[in-house]
Coordinates of N, CA and C in Angstrom, one line a residue:
M1 N 39.1 30.6 -64.5 CA 37.7 30.5 -64.2 C 37.6 29.2 -63.4
A2 N 37.4 29.1 -62.1 CA 37.4 27.9 -61.3 C 36.0 27.3 -61.5
M3 N 36.2 25.9 -62.0 CA 34.7 25.2 -62.1 C 34.9 23.9 -61.4
T4 N 33.8 23.2 -61.1 CA 33.8 22.0 -60.5 C 33.6 20.8 -61.6
V5 N 34.3 19.7 -61.4 CA 34.1 18.5 -62.2 C 32.7 17.9 -61.7
K6 N 31.8 17.8 -62.8 CA 30.5 17.2 -62.4 C 30.3 15.6 -62.8
R7 N 31.1 15.2 -63.5 CA 31.1 13.7 -63.9 C 32.6 13.2 -64.1
P8 N 32.9 12.0 -63.8 CA 34.2 11.4 -63.9 C 34.6 11.6 -65.3
G9 N 36.0 12.0 -65.5 CA 36.6 12.2 -66.6 C 38.2 12.0 -66.6
F10 N 38.9 12.5 -67.7 CA 40.3 12.3 -67.8 C 40.8 13.5 -68.1
L11 N 42.0 13.7 -67.5 CA 42.8 15.1 -67.9 C 43.8 14.4 -68.9
R12 N 43.9 15.1 -69.9 CA 44.7 14.6 -71.1 C 45.8 15.6 -71.6
A13 N 46.8 15.1 -72.2 CA 48.1 15.9 -72.4 C 47.7 16.8 -73.5
T14 N 46.7 16.4 -74.5 CA 46.5 17.3 -75.7 C 44.9 17.4 -75.7
S15 N 44.2 18.1 -76.7 CA 42.7 18.1 -76.8 C 42.4 16.8 -77.6
D16 N 43.1 16.1 -78.1 CA 42.8 14.8 -79.0 C 42.3 13.9 -77.9
K17 N 41.2 13.2 -78.2 CA 40.5 12.2 -77.5 C 41.4 11.0 -77.2
N18 N 42.5 10.8 -78.1 CA 43.3 9.6 -77.9 C 44.7 10.1 -77.3
A19 N 44.8 11.1 -76.8 CA 46.0 11.7 -76.2 C 46.4 10.9 -74.8
E20 N 47.5 11.0 -74.4 CA 47.9 10.4 -73.2 C 47.0 11.0 -72.1
T21 N 46.5 10.0 -71.3 CA 45.9 10.5 -70.0 C 46.7 10.7 -68.8
L22 N 46.6 12.0 -68.4 CA 47.5 12.3 -67.3 C 46.8 11.9 -66.0
A23 N 45.7 12.0 -65.8 CA 45.0 11.6 -64.5 C 43.5 11.4 -64.8
E24 N 42.9 11.0 -63.8 CA 41.5 10.9 -63.8 C 40.8 11.9 -62.9
V25 N 39.9 12.7 -63.4 CA 39.3 13.7 -62.4 C 37.8 13.3 -62.0
M26 N 37.6 13.4 -60.9 CA 36.4 12.9 -60.1 C 35.4 13.9 -59.8
P27 N 34.2 13.7 -59.7 CA 33.2 14.7 -59.3 C 33.7 15.4 -58.0
G28 N 33.6 16.7 -58.0 CA 33.9 17.6 -56.9 C 35.3 18.2 -57.0
T29 N 36.0 17.7 -57.9 CA 37.5 18.2 -58.2 C 37.3 19.7 -58.8
I30 N 38.2 20.6 -58.4 CA 38.2 22.0 -58.8 C 39.1 22.1 -60.1
F31 N 38.5 22.4 -61.2 CA 39.4 22.6 -62.4 C 39.4 24.1 -62.9
E32 N 40.5 24.6 -62.9 CA 40.6 26.1 -63.4 C 40.6 26.2 -64.9
A33 N 39.6 26.5 -65.6 CA 39.6 26.5 -66.9 C 40.2 27.7 -67.4
L34 N 41.2 27.7 -68.3 CA 41.9 28.9 -68.8 C 41.5 29.2 -70.3
D35 N 41.2 28.1 -70.9 CA 40.9 28.3 -72.4 C 40.0 27.3 -72.9
F36 N 39.0 27.5 -73.9 CA 38.0 26.5 -74.4 C 38.3 26.5 -75.9
S37 N 38.2 25.1 -76.4 CA 38.5 25.0 -77.9 C 37.6 23.9 -78.2
G38 N 36.8 23.9 -79.0 CA 35.8 22.8 -79.4 C 35.2 22.1 -78.3
D39 N 35.5 20.8 -78.1 CA 34.8 20.1 -77.1 C 35.6 20.1 -75.9
S40 N 36.8 20.7 -75.8 CA 37.8 20.6 -74.7 C 37.9 21.8 -73.9
A41 N 38.4 21.8 -72.6 CA 38.8 22.9 -71.9 C 40.2 22.6 -71.5
W42 N 41.0 23.7 -71.5 CA 42.5 23.6 -71.0 C 42.5 24.4 -69.7
G43 N 43.1 23.7 -68.7 CA 43.5 24.3 -67.6 C 44.2 23.4 -66.5
I44 N 43.9 23.8 -65.3 CA 44.6 23.0 -64.2 C 43.6 22.4 -63.2
A45 N 43.8 21.2 -62.9 CA 43.2 20.5 -61.9 C 43.8 20.7 -60.7
V46 N 43.4 21.7 -60.0 CA 44.0 22.3 -58.7 C 44.4 21.3 -57.8
D47 N 43.6 20.4 -57.4 CA 44.1 19.4 -56.3 C 45.3 18.6 -56.8
L48 N 45.3 18.3 -58.0 CA 46.3 17.3 -58.5 C 47.7 18.1 -58.9
G49 N 47.3 19.4 -59.2 CA 48.4 20.3 -59.5 C 49.0 19.9 -61.1
L50 N 48.0 19.5 -61.7 CA 48.3 19.1 -63.3 C 47.6 19.8 -64.1
V51 N 48.3 20.2 -65.3 CA 47.8 21.1 -66.3 C 47.2 20.1 -67.6
G52 N 46.2 20.3 -68.1 CA 45.8 19.6 -69.2 C 44.4 19.8 -69.7
Y53 N 43.9 18.9 -70.5 CA 42.7 19.2 -71.1 C 41.5 18.2 -70.7
V54 N 40.4 18.7 -70.5 CA 39.3 17.7 -70.1 C 38.1 18.0 -71.2
D55 N 37.2 17.1 -71.3 CA 35.9 17.2 -72.2 C 35.1 18.3 -71.4
R56 N 34.7 19.3 -72.1 CA 34.0 20.4 -71.7 C 32.5 19.9 -70.9
N57 N 31.9 18.7 -71.3 CA 30.8 18.3 -70.6 C 31.3 17.6 -69.3
T58 N 32.6 17.5 -69.0 CA 33.0 16.9 -67.7 C 32.9 18.1 -66.6
I59 N 32.8 19.3 -66.9 CA 32.9 20.3 -65.9 C 31.6 21.0 -66.0
D60 N 31.3 21.7 -64.7 CA 30.1 22.4 -64.5 C 30.5 23.9 -64.8
F61 N 29.7 24.5 -65.5 CA 30.0 26.0 -65.9 C 29.5 27.0 -64.8
D62 N 29.0 26.5 -63.7 CA 28.8 27.4 -62.6 C 29.9 27.6 -61.9
V63 N 30.4 28.9 -62.1 CA 31.7 29.2 -61.4 C 31.8 29.0 -59.8
T64 N 32.9 28.5 -59.3 CA 33.0 28.2 -57.8 C 33.8 29.3 -57.2
D65 N 33.9 29.3 -55.9 CA 34.6 30.3 -55.1 C 35.9 29.7 -54.8
A66 N 36.7 29.3 -55.7 CA 38.1 28.5 -55.3 C 39.2 29.5 -55.2

């Protein structure tokens, strides 16, 4: 499910808040959420080509046409 990042956040290696940061995601970035668990969403930051976890409140749940 393609979603848009709505506030700055971090793409992390695991769902743990202290996990390694893989990248910073900025508003407008497309994030394809593939799974949700607790406060995290797992998926791919399409423009970056990286897979990881973001905080659920970082992404907009209005689905985009990506």
